[in-house]
PDB file of C-alpha atoms in Angstrom:
ATOM      1  CA  MET A  11      -1.720 -78.729  -3.384  1.00 53.00           C
ATOM      2  CA  PHE A  12       0.536 -75.874  -2.385  1.00 48.00           C
ATOM      3  CA  ASN A  13       2.509 -74.828  -5.887  1.00 57.00           C
ATOM      4  CA  SER A  14       5.516 -73.395  -4.889  1.00 63.00           C
ATOM      5  CA  ALA A  15       6.163 -71.934  -8.708  1.00 62.00           C
ATOM      6  CA  SER A  16       3.027 -70.326  -8.908  1.00 67.00           C
ATOM      7  CA  TYR A  17       3.168 -68.714  -5.440  1.00 59.00           C
ATOM      8  CA  LEU A  18       6.621 -67.382  -6.625  1.00 64.00           C
ATOM      9  CA  GLN A  19       5.273 -65.908  -9.771  1.00 70.00           C
ATOM     10  CA  SER A  20       2.530 -64.069  -8.142  1.00 69.00           C
ATOM     11  CA  VAL A  21       4.504 -62.512  -5.647  1.00 65.00           C
ATOM     12  CA  LYS A  22       7.203 -61.446  -8.283  1.00 70.00           C
ATOM     13  CA  GLY A  23       3.888 -59.473 -10.252  1.00 70.00           C
ATOM     14  CA  ARG A  24       2.915 -57.898  -6.891  1.00 75.00           C
ATOM     15  CA  THR A  25       6.488 -56.925  -5.939  1.00 80.00           C
ATOM     16  CA  LYS A  26       6.585 -55.753  -9.965  1.00 77.00           C
ATOM     17  CA  TRP A  27       3.397 -53.419  -9.598  1.00 81.00           C
ATOM     18  CA  LEU A  28       4.321 -52.226  -5.944  1.00 80.00           C
ATOM     19  CA  GLY A  29       7.752 -51.070  -7.378  1.00 80.00           C
ATOM     20  CA  LEU A  30       6.072 -49.406 -10.322  1.00 85.00           C
ATOM     21  CA  PHE A  31       3.766 -47.873  -7.950  1.00 84.00           C
ATOM     22  CA  VAL A  32       6.661 -46.631  -5.478  1.00 86.00           C
ATOM     23  CA  GLY A  33       8.557 -45.676  -8.975  1.00 84.00           C
ATOM     24  CA  LEU A  34       5.236 -43.450  -9.994  1.00 88.00           C
ATOM     25  CA  ALA A  35       4.618 -41.648  -6.827  1.00 87.00           C
ATOM     26  CA  PHE A  36       8.776 -41.008  -6.640  1.00 87.00           C
ATOM     27  CA  LEU A  37       8.437 -38.954 -10.138  1.00 86.00           C
ATOM     28  CA  VAL A  38       5.282 -37.320  -9.419  1.00 87.00           C
ATOM     29  CA  PHE A  39       6.619 -35.903  -5.996  1.00 85.00           C
ATOM     30  CA  ALA A  40      10.445 -35.357  -7.933  1.00 86.00           C
ATOM     31  CA  LEU A  41       8.479 -33.322 -10.494  1.00 85.00           C
ATOM     32  CA  ARG A  42       6.368 -31.327  -8.041  1.00 85.00           C
ATOM     33  CA  LEU A  43       9.483 -30.493  -5.999  1.00 84.00           C
ATOM     34  CA  PHE A  44      10.907 -29.064  -9.713  1.00 83.00           C
ATOM     35  CA  TYR A  45       7.961 -27.193 -10.309  1.00 81.00           C
ATOM     36  CA  ILE A  46       7.764 -25.421  -6.893  1.00 81.00           C
ATOM     37  CA  GLN A  47      12.022 -25.164  -6.383  1.00 82.00           C
ATOM     38  CA  VAL A  48      12.353 -24.105 -10.196  1.00 81.00           C
ATOM     39  CA  ILE A  49       9.370 -23.215 -12.197  1.00 83.00           C
ATOM     40  CA  GLN A  50       7.751 -21.426  -9.648  1.00 78.00           C
ATOM     41  CA  HIS A  51      11.038 -20.142  -7.474  1.00 77.00           C
ATOM     42  CA  ASP A  52      10.615 -16.179  -8.158  1.00 78.00           C
ATOM     43  CA  HIS A  53       6.630 -16.435  -7.335  1.00 76.00           C
ATOM     44  CA  TYR A  54       7.616 -18.257  -3.495  1.00 71.00           C
ATOM     45  CA  VAL A  55      10.376 -15.716  -3.015  1.00 70.00           C
ATOM     46  CA  ALA A  56       7.860 -12.771  -3.584  1.00 68.00           C
ATOM     47  CA  LEU A  57       5.736 -14.660  -0.916  1.00 68.00           C
ATOM     48  CA  ALA A  58       8.302 -14.643   1.457  1.00 65.00           C
ATOM     49  CA  LYS A  59       9.642 -11.264   0.915  1.00 64.00           C
ATOM     50  CA  GLN A  60       5.785  -9.887   1.573  1.00 63.00           C
ATOM     51  CA  THR A  61       6.113 -11.540   5.107  1.00 64.00           C
ATOM     52  CA  GLN A  62      10.177 -11.085   6.034  1.00 66.00           C
ATOM     53  CA  VAL A  63      10.640  -7.691   4.612  1.00 69.00           C
ATOM     54  CA  THR A  64       9.472  -4.319   6.807  1.00 72.00           C
ATOM     55  CA  LYS A  65       9.485  -1.134   5.135  1.00 72.00           C
ATOM     56  CA  LEU A  66       9.638   1.772   7.596  1.00 73.00           C
ATOM     57  CA  THR A  67       9.793   5.488   6.896  1.00 76.00           C
ATOM     58  CA  VAL A  68      12.863   7.352   8.381  1.00 77.00           C
ATOM     59  CA  PHE A  69      11.411  10.647   9.125  1.00 77.00           C
ATOM     60  CA  ALA A  70      13.886  13.842   8.634  1.00 83.00           C
ATOM     61  CA  GLN A  71      14.509  15.773  11.289  1.00 84.00           C
ATOM     62  CA  ARG A  72      13.049  19.400  10.770  1.00 89.00           C
ATOM     63  CA  GLY A  73      15.850  21.892  10.603  1.00 90.00           C
ATOM     64  CA  THR A  74      16.616  24.111  13.247  1.00 90.00           C
ATOM     65  CA  ILE A  75      16.069  28.329  13.551  1.00 91.00           C
ATOM     66  CA  TYR A  76      18.663  30.008  15.045  1.00 89.00           C
ATOM     67  CA  ALA A  77      19.158  33.889  15.741  1.00 86.00           C
ATOM     68  CA  ARG A  78      22.020  35.503  13.502  1.00 82.00           C
ATOM     69  CA  ASP A  79      24.908  37.914  14.976  1.00 80.00           C
ATOM     70  CA  GLY A  80      26.724  38.775  11.848  1.00 78.00           C
ATOM     71  CA  ALA A  81      28.431  35.425  10.338  1.00 77.00           C
ATOM     72  CA  SER A  82      27.845  33.426  13.616  1.00 78.00           C
ATOM     73  CA  LEU A  83      24.735  31.690  14.950  1.00 74.00           C
ATOM     74  CA  THR A  84      23.757  32.644  18.253  1.00 77.00           C
ATOM     75  CA  THR A  85      20.565  32.000  20.219  1.00 82.00           C
ATOM     76  CA  PRO A  86      18.554  28.649  18.997  1.00 88.00           C
ATOM     77  CA  LEU A  87      14.803  30.375  18.705  1.00 90.00           C
ATOM     78  CA  VAL A  88      13.315  26.880  16.933  1.00 92.00           C
ATOM     79  CA  LEU A  89      14.335  23.300  18.196  1.00 90.00           C
ATOM     80  CA  ASN A  90      13.400  19.303  17.713  1.00 91.00           C
ATOM     81  CA  GLU A  91      12.667  17.489  20.880  1.00 89.00           C
ATOM     82  CA  THR A  92      12.646  13.605  20.720  1.00 89.00           C
ATOM     83  CA  VAL A  93       9.411  11.822  20.315  1.00 92.00           C
ATOM     84  CA  TYR A  94       7.999   8.294  19.614  1.00 93.00           C
ATOM     85  CA  THR A  95       5.255   6.946  17.607  1.00 92.00           C
ATOM     86  CA  VAL A  96       3.738   3.765  19.260  1.00 94.00           C
ATOM     87  CA  PHE A  97       2.711   1.526  16.606  1.00 94.00           C
ATOM     88  CA  ALA A  98       1.277  -1.825  15.986  1.00 93.00           C
ATOM     89  CA  ASP A  99       1.379  -4.689  13.477  1.00 91.00           C
ATOM     90  CA  PRO A 100      -2.166  -6.639  14.396  1.00 90.00           C
ATOM     91  CA  HIS A 101      -0.944  -9.335  12.283  1.00 87.00           C
ATOM     92  CA  GLU A 102       1.904 -10.126  15.205  1.00 89.00           C
ATOM     93  CA  VAL A 103      -0.326  -8.590  17.838  1.00 91.00           C
ATOM     94  CA  LYS A 104      -0.848 -11.932  20.324  1.00 91.00           C
ATOM     95  CA  ASP A 105      -2.538 -10.173  23.085  1.00 92.00           C
ATOM     96  CA  ALA A 106      -4.609  -7.215  22.137  1.00 91.00           C
ATOM     97  CA  ASN A 107      -6.343  -6.723  25.645  1.00 93.00           C
ATOM     98  CA  LYS A 108      -3.043  -6.311  26.940  1.00 94.00           C
ATOM     99  CA  VAL A 109      -1.934  -3.775  24.336  1.00 94.00           C
ATOM    100  CA  LYS A 110      -4.455  -1.424  24.973  1.00 93.00           C
ATOM    101  CA  GLU A 111      -4.202  -1.867  28.995  1.00 94.00           C
ATOM    102  CA  VAL A 112      -0.458  -0.725  28.752  1.00 95.00           C
ATOM    103  CA  VAL A 113      -0.666   1.912  26.409  1.00 94.00           C
ATOM    104  CA  GLN A 114      -3.235   3.595  28.069  1.00 93.00           C
ATOM    105  CA  ARG A 115      -1.581   3.423  31.232  1.00 94.00           C
ATOM    106  CA  ILE A 116       1.908   4.717  30.100  1.00 94.00           C
ATOM    107  CA  ALA A 117       0.545   6.999  27.073  1.00 92.00           C
ATOM    108  CA  GLY A 118      -2.319   8.510  28.503  1.00 85.00           C
ATOM    109  CA  GLY A 119      -3.369  11.695  26.714  1.00 86.00           C
ATOM    110  CA  GLU A 120      -0.959  10.934  23.780  1.00 88.00           C
ATOM    111  CA  VAL A 121      -3.085   7.801  22.684  1.00 90.00           C
ATOM    112  CA  VAL A 122      -4.962   7.534  19.512  1.00 89.00           C
ATOM    113  CA  SER A 123      -8.437   7.140  20.817  1.00 82.00           C
ATOM    114  CA  ASP A 124     -10.053   4.810  18.686  1.00 86.00           C
ATOM    115  CA  SER A 125      -7.026   3.048  17.349  1.00 89.00           C
ATOM    116  CA  PHE A 126      -7.596  -0.029  19.794  1.00 91.00           C
ATOM    117  CA  GLN A 127     -10.958  -1.621  18.293  1.00 89.00           C
ATOM    118  CA  TYR A 128      -8.330  -2.321  14.703  1.00 91.00           C
ATOM    119  CA  LEU A 129      -5.685  -4.256  17.285  1.00 91.00           C
ATOM    120  CA  THR A 130      -7.611  -7.655  15.796  1.00 88.00           C
ATOM    121  CA  ASN A 131      -7.826  -6.543  12.415  1.00 86.00           C
ATOM    122  CA  THR A 132      -4.974  -8.726  10.816  1.00 81.00           C
ATOM    123  CA  ASP A 133      -5.641  -7.623   7.738  1.00 82.00           C
ATOM    124  CA  ARG A 134      -3.662  -4.016   8.618  1.00 84.00           C
ATOM    125  CA  ARG A 135      -0.324  -3.987   8.989  1.00 85.00           C
ATOM    126  CA  TYR A 136       0.705  -0.807  10.720  1.00 89.00           C
ATOM    127  CA  LEU A 137      -1.635   0.757  13.376  1.00 92.00           C
ATOM    128  CA  VAL A 138      -0.646   4.192  15.253  1.00 93.00           C
ATOM    129  CA  LEU A 139      -1.898   3.810  19.006  1.00 94.00           C
ATOM    130  CA  ALA A 140      -0.304   6.815  20.347  1.00 94.00           C
ATOM    131  CA  ARG A 141       1.749   9.735  18.923  1.00 90.00           C
ATOM    132  CA  GLN A 142       4.411  12.105  20.714  1.00 89.00           C
ATOM    133  CA  VAL A 143       5.150   9.942  23.675  1.00 93.00           C
ATOM    134  CA  THR A 144       7.897  11.129  25.790  1.00 92.00           C
ATOM    135  CA  ARG A 145      11.345   9.187  25.985  1.00 92.00           C
ATOM    136  CA  LYS A 146      10.575   7.868  29.284  1.00 94.00           C
ATOM    137  CA  GLN A 147       7.049   6.507  28.367  1.00 95.00           C
ATOM    138  CA  ALA A 148       8.439   4.648  24.914  1.00 94.00           C
ATOM    139  CA  GLU A 149      11.283   3.080  27.610  1.00 94.00           C
ATOM    140  CA  LEU A 150       8.391   1.878  29.968  1.00 95.00           C
ATOM    141  CA  ILE A 151       6.526   0.557  26.820  1.00 95.00           C
ATOM    142  CA  GLN A 152       9.464  -1.120  25.438  1.00 92.00           C
ATOM    143  CA  LYS A 153      10.015  -2.759  28.697  1.00 93.00           C
ATOM    144  CA  GLU A 154       6.656  -4.454  28.730  1.00 93.00           C
ATOM    145  CA  ASP A 155       7.943  -6.820  25.575  1.00 90.00           C
ATOM    146  CA  LEU A 156       4.661  -6.552  23.899  1.00 92.00           C
ATOM    147  CA  ALA A 157       4.022  -8.777  20.914  1.00 90.00           C
ATOM    148  CA  GLY A 158       3.484  -7.119  17.341  1.00 91.00           C
ATOM    149  CA  VAL A 159       4.138  -3.583  19.129  1.00 93.00           C
ATOM    150  CA  GLY A 160       7.066  -1.173  18.045  1.00 91.00           C
ATOM    151  CA  LEU A 161       8.086   2.278  18.887  1.00 92.00           C
ATOM    152  CA  GLN A 162       9.219   5.264  15.791  1.00 87.00           C
ATOM    153  CA  LYS A 163      11.420   7.644  16.429  1.00 85.00           C
ATOM    154  CA  GLY A 164      10.322  11.280  15.704  1.00 82.00           C
ATOM    155  CA  THR A 165      10.681  14.942  16.636  1.00 84.00           C
ATOM    156  CA  LYS A 166       8.428  17.888  17.528  1.00 86.00           C
ATOM    157  CA  ARG A 167       9.200  21.791  17.669  1.00 89.00           C
ATOM    158  CA  MET A 168       9.973  23.239  20.861  1.00 89.00           C
ATOM    159  CA  TYR A 169       9.876  27.247  21.101  1.00 89.00           C
ATOM    160  CA  PRO A 170      12.243  27.949  23.955  1.00 87.00           C
ATOM    161  CA  GLU A 171      11.501  31.636  23.776  1.00 83.00           C
ATOM    162  CA  GLY A 172       7.798  30.803  24.297  1.00 83.00           C
ATOM    163  CA  THR A 173       5.711  33.086  22.408  1.00 82.00           C
ATOM    164  CA  LEU A 174       8.345  35.874  22.001  1.00 81.00           C
ATOM    165  CA  ALA A 175       8.538  36.168  17.844  1.00 83.00           C
ATOM    166  CA  SER A 176       5.709  33.720  17.530  1.00 86.00           C
ATOM    167  CA  GLN A 177       4.407  35.873  14.842  1.00 88.00           C
ATOM    168  CA  LEU A 178       7.996  35.902  13.036  1.00 91.00           C
ATOM    169  CA  LEU A 179       8.579  32.094  13.507  1.00 93.00           C
ATOM    170  CA  GLY A 180       5.167  30.729  12.447  1.00 92.00           C
ATOM    171  CA  TYR A 181       4.394  27.221  13.790  1.00 89.00           C
ATOM    172  CA  VAL A 182       4.136  23.269  12.766  1.00 89.00           C
ATOM    173  CA  ASN A 183       0.633  21.765  12.298  1.00 87.00           C
ATOM    174  CA  THR A 184       0.265  18.173  13.483  1.00 77.00           C
ATOM    175  CA  ASP A 185       1.204  16.859  10.176  1.00 79.00           C
ATOM    176  CA  GLY A 186       4.442  18.396  10.400  1.00 82.00           C
ATOM    177  CA  GLU A 187       3.805  20.932   8.021  1.00 88.00           C
ATOM    178  CA  GLY A 188       4.911  24.693   8.451  1.00 90.00           C
ATOM    179  CA  GLN A 189       2.422  27.489   9.014  1.00 91.00           C
ATOM    180  CA  TYR A 190       2.942  31.218   8.544  1.00 92.00           C
ATOM    181  CA  GLY A 191       6.432  33.293   9.354  1.00 91.00           C
ATOM    182  CA  VAL A 192       9.321  31.195   8.976  1.00 93.00           C
ATOM    183  CA  GLU A 193       8.489  28.431   9.012  1.00 93.00           C
ATOM    184  CA  GLY A 194       5.756  28.205   6.171  1.00 93.00           C
ATOM    185  CA  ALA A 195       7.904  30.111   4.546  1.00 93.00           C
ATOM    186  CA  ILE A 196      10.716  27.684   4.068  1.00 93.00           C
ATOM    187  CA  ASN A 197       8.745  24.610   4.627  1.00 93.00           C
ATOM    188  CA  SER A 198      10.239  22.336   2.249  1.00 90.00           C
ATOM    189  CA  ARG A 199      13.942  23.423   3.198  1.00 91.00           C
ATOM    190  CA  LEU A 200      13.067  23.162   7.112  1.00 93.00           C
ATOM    191  CA  ALA A 201      11.201  19.448   6.282  1.00 88.00           C
ATOM    192  CA  GLY A 202      14.100  17.667   4.597  1.00 87.00           C
ATOM    193  CA  THR A 203      13.430  14.446   2.586  1.00 87.00           C
ATOM    194  CA  ASN A 204      12.644  11.754   4.704  1.00 85.00           C
ATOM    195  CA  GLY A 205      14.539   8.095   4.257  1.00 87.00           C
ATOM    196  CA  LEU A 206      13.646   4.618   4.190  1.00 83.00           C
ATOM    197  CA  LEU A 207      14.624   1.500   6.239  1.00 77.00           C
ATOM    198  CA  GLN A 208      13.751  -1.959   4.698  1.00 76.00           C
ATOM    199  CA  SER A 209      14.663  -4.975   6.426  1.00 75.00           C
ATOM    200  CA  VAL A 210      14.732  -8.575   6.714  1.00 72.00           C
ATOM    201  CA  THR A 211      13.021  -9.331  10.341  1.00 70.00           C
ATOM    202  CA  ASP A 212      12.552 -11.696  12.349  1.00 65.00           C
ATOM    203  CA  VAL A 213       8.745 -12.847  13.385  1.00 61.00           C
ATOM    204  CA  ARG A 214       8.397 -10.389  16.200  1.00 60.00           C
ATOM    205  CA  ARG A 215       9.089  -7.698  13.791  1.00 61.00           C
ATOM    206  CA  ILE A 216      12.811  -6.528  14.826  1.00 64.00           C
ATOM    207  CA  PRO A 217      15.208  -6.140  11.855  1.00 64.00           C
ATOM    208  CA  LEU A 218      18.125  -8.796  11.648  1.00 65.00           C
ATOM    209  CA  THR A 219      21.409  -7.192  10.676  1.00 60.00           C
ATOM    210  CA  VAL A 220      22.265  -9.476   7.999  1.00 58.00           C
ATOM    211  CA  GLY A 221      20.418  -9.759   4.451  1.00 59.00           C
ATOM    212  CA  ASP A 222      20.800  -8.675   0.797  1.00 61.00           C
ATOM    213  CA  ASP A 223      17.190  -6.557   0.566  1.00 64.00           C
ATOM    214  CA  ASN A 224      18.349  -4.302   3.481  1.00 72.00           C
ATOM    215  CA  ILE A 225      18.136  -0.356   2.679  1.00 71.00           C
ATOM    216  CA  GLU A 226      19.024   1.967   4.820  1.00 74.00           C
ATOM    217  CA  GLN A 227      18.171   5.324   3.388  1.00 77.00           C
ATOM    218  CA  PRO A 228      19.132   8.156   5.470  1.00 78.00           C
TER     219      PRO A 228
END
């Protein structure tokens, strides 16, 4: 015969154990959440900053050299021409073949020849693809909207008078260091001090306009 009292007691027992199991699961979940959000808070904030915050060097513009006539600066003998460095973050590059094709086609002789082999090396976060690219070339590369590829503004030395007084003026090597003449003698004054741009970026490494971690040091 069906015993309703025994059945109800059995149901109550199973319900009690089920409630106990759910309660324990909730307790474990709450403790884990507390451990992550409170105990490990600083650890996960640091991990997030590693992927969200990008630091870029703001290279100082090298000083201009003028000819002086008494108290007046007259003719500029050494100027700066704006150029760009094309760089990539292999971790963010989506199509390495397209990046190689576009940069080679537009930048031409300014390409760093052995750089493209590292485009798929996701352990790197900064890879120079081309140097001293003109403004026009930079605009064409930017229009391609290549994921993981960026442009860094810089300058190169230009001597309007050609070789005139070249032994007196000296020159700047590929590392941006003055050699001989005025360029070498007062290199530290002409070179200036590099700045820092630290910014929270989106997934495309584009700096955002807000963020407590943003630093702009000229």
